[in-house]
CSV table of C-alpha atoms in Angstrom, one decimal:
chain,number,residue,atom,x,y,z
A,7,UNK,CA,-41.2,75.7,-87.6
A,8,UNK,CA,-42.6,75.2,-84.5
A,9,UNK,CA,-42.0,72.0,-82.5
A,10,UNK,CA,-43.7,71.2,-79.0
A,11,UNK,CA,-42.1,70.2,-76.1
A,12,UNK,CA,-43.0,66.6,-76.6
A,13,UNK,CA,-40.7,66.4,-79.8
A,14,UNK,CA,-37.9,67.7,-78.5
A,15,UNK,CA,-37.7,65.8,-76.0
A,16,UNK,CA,-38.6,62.5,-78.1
A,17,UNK,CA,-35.0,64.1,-80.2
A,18,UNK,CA,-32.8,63.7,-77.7
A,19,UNK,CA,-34.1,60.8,-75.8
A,20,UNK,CA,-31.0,58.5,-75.4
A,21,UNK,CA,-28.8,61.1,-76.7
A,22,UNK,CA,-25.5,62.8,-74.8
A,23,UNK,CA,-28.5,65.3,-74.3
A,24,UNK,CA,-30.4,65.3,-71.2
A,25,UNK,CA,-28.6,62.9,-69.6
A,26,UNK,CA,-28.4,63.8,-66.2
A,27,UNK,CA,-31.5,63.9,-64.1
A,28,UNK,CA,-31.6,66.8,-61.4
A,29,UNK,CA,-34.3,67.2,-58.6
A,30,UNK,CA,-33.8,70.3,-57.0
A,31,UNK,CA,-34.9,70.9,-53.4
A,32,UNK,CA,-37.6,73.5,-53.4
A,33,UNK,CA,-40.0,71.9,-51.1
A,34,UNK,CA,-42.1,72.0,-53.8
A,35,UNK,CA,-42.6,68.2,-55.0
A,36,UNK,CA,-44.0,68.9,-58.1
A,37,UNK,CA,-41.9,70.5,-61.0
A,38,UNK,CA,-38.4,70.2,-58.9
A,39,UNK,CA,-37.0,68.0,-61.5
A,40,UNK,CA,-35.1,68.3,-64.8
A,41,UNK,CA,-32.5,66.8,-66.9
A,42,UNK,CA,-29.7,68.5,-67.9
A,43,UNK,CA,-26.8,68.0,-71.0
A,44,UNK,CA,-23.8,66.2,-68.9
A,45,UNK,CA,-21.2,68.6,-70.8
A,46,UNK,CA,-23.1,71.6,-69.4
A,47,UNK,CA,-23.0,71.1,-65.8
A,48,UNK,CA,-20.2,72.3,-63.6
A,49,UNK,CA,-20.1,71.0,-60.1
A,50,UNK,CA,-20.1,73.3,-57.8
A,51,UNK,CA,-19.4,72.1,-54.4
A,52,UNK,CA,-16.0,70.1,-55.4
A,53,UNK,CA,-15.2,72.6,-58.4
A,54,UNK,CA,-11.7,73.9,-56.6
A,55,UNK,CA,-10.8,69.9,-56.7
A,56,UNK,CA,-11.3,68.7,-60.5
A,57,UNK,CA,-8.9,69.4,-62.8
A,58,UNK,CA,-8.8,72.2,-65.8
A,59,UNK,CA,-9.3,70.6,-69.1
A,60,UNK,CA,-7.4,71.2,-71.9
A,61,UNK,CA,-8.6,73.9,-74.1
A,62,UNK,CA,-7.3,76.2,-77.2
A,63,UNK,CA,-5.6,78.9,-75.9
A,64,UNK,CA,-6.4,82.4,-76.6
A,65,UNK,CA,-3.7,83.0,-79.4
A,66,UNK,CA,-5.0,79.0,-81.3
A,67,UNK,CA,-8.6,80.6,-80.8
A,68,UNK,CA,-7.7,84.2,-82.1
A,69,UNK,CA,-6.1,82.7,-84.9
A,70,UNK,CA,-8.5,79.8,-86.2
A,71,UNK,CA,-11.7,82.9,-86.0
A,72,UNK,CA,-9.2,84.6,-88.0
A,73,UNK,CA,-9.0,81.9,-90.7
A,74,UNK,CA,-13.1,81.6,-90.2
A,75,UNK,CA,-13.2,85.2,-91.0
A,76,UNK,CA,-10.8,84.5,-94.2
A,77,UNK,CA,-13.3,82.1,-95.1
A,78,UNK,CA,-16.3,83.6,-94.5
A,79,UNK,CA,-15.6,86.7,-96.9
A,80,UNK,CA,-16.0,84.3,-99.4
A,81,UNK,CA,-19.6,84.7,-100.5
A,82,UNK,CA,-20.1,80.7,-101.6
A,83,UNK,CA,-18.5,80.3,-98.6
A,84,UNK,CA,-20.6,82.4,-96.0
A,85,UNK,CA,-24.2,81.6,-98.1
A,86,UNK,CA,-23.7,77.6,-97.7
A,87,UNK,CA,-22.2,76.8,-94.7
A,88,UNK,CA,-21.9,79.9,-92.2
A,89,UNK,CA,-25.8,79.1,-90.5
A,90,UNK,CA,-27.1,75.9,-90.1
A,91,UNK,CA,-29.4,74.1,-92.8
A,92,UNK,CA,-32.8,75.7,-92.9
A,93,UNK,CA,-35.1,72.8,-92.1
A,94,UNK,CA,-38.0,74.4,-92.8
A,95,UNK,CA,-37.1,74.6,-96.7
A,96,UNK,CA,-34.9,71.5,-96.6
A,97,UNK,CA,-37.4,68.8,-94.2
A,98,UNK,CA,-35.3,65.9,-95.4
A,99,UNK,CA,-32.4,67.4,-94.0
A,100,UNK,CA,-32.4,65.7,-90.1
A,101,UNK,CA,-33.5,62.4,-91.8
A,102,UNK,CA,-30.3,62.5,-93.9
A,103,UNK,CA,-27.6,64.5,-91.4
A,104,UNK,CA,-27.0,62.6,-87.9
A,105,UNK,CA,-25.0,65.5,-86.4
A,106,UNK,CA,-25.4,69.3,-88.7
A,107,UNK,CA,-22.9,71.5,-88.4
A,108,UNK,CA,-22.1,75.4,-89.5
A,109,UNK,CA,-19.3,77.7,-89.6
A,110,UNK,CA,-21.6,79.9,-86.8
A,111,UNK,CA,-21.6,76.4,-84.6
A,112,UNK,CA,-17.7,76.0,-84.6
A,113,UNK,CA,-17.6,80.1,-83.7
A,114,UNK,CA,-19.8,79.3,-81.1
A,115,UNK,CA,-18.0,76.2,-79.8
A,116,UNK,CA,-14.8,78.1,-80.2
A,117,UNK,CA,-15.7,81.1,-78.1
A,118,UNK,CA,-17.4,78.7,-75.3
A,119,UNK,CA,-14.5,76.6,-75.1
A,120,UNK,CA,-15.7,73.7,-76.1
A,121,UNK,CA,-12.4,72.4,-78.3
A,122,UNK,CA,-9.1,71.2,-76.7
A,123,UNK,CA,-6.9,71.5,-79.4
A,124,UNK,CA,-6.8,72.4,-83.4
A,125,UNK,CA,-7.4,69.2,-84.7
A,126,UNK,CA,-11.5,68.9,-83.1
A,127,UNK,CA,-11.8,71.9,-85.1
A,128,UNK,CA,-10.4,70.3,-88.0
A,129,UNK,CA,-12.6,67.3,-87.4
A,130,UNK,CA,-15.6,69.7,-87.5
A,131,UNK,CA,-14.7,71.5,-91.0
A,132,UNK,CA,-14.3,67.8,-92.2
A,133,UNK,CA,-17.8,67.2,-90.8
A,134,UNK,CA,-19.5,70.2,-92.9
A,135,UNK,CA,-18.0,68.6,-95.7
A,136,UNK,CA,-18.7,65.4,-95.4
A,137,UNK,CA,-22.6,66.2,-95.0
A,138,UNK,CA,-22.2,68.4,-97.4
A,139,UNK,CA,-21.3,65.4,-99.8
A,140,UNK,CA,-23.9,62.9,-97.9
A,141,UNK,CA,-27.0,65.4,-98.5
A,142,UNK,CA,-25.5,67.2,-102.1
A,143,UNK,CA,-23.9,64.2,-103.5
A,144,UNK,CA,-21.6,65.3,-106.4
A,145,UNK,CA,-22.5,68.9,-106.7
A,146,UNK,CA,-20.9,72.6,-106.7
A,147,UNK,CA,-21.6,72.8,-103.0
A,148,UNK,CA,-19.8,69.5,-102.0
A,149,UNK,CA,-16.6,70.9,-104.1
A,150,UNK,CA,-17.1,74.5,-102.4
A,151,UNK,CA,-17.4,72.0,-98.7
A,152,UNK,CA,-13.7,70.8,-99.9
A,153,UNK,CA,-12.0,74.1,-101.2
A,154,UNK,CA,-13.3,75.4,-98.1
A,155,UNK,CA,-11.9,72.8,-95.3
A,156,UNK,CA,-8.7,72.3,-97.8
A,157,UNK,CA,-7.9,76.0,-97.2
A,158,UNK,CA,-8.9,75.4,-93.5
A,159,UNK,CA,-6.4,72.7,-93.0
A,160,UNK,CA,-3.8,75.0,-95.0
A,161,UNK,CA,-4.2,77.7,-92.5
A,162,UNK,CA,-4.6,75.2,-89.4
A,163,UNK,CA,-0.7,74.1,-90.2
A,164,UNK,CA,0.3,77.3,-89.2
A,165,UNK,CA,-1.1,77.5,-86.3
């Protein structure tokens, strides 16, 4: 499913998303100016004087992909929740989901750096399942979503 520029930026209008305006000096005035997500930008001028934030380190990371990858060889597991929700085949989908969210997504987030500590990943898993449960209702997938962040949580006390 295609969707034009116009859309997508109708999406995340007063969103987290595109919320810092940049107008870069190009001495071109036309075009020199775009918006940018506030968690993706990285000063660079004062970068040396802002503090690190707290991230998982690389033994928490190693071992929560390892408990992904646990997970993932389950085949209910990996078909349901490893890539996000096709919205093509399921349109109602975005109406019904505020924030989606995958098994791939948390990988991704994991790998950027994005989570400070276990529990945001926790809060994530709990988030697959509680769409799971707001889009399914009462349903085989919905118990699959909580076998799947119960054995999560299992694992995620020994880390």
């Amino acid at each position: 499913m295609n969707v034009s520029e116009d859309e997508s930026e109708y999406h995340f209008q007063h969103s987290g998303y595109d919320a810092l305006r940049i107008a870069w000096q190009t001495g071109n005035e036309e075009g020199n100016e775009s918006f940018l997500c506030a968690w993706e930008a990285i000063p660079m001028e004062y970068s040396s004087q802002f503090p690190s934030y707290p991230t998982l380190s690389e033994g928490e990371k190693d071992a929560i992909i390892s408990s992904l990858d646990e997970l993932e060889e389950e085949d209910e597991f990996k078909s349901w929740f490893s890539l996000p929700v096709n919205t093509s085949q399921y349109s109602d989908y975005p109406n019904m989901i505020e924030v989606p969210m995958s098994l791939s997504f948390i990988r991704r987030r994991i790998e950027e750096g994005y989570y400070s500590n276990k529990l945001s990943v926790a809060a994530d898993m709990k988030l697959i399942m509680v769409n799971s449960a707001k889009y399914n209702g009462a349903s085989e997938i919905t118990d699959s979503a909580r076998d799947m962040y119960s054995r999560f949580m299992e694992s995620c006390e020994q880390i």
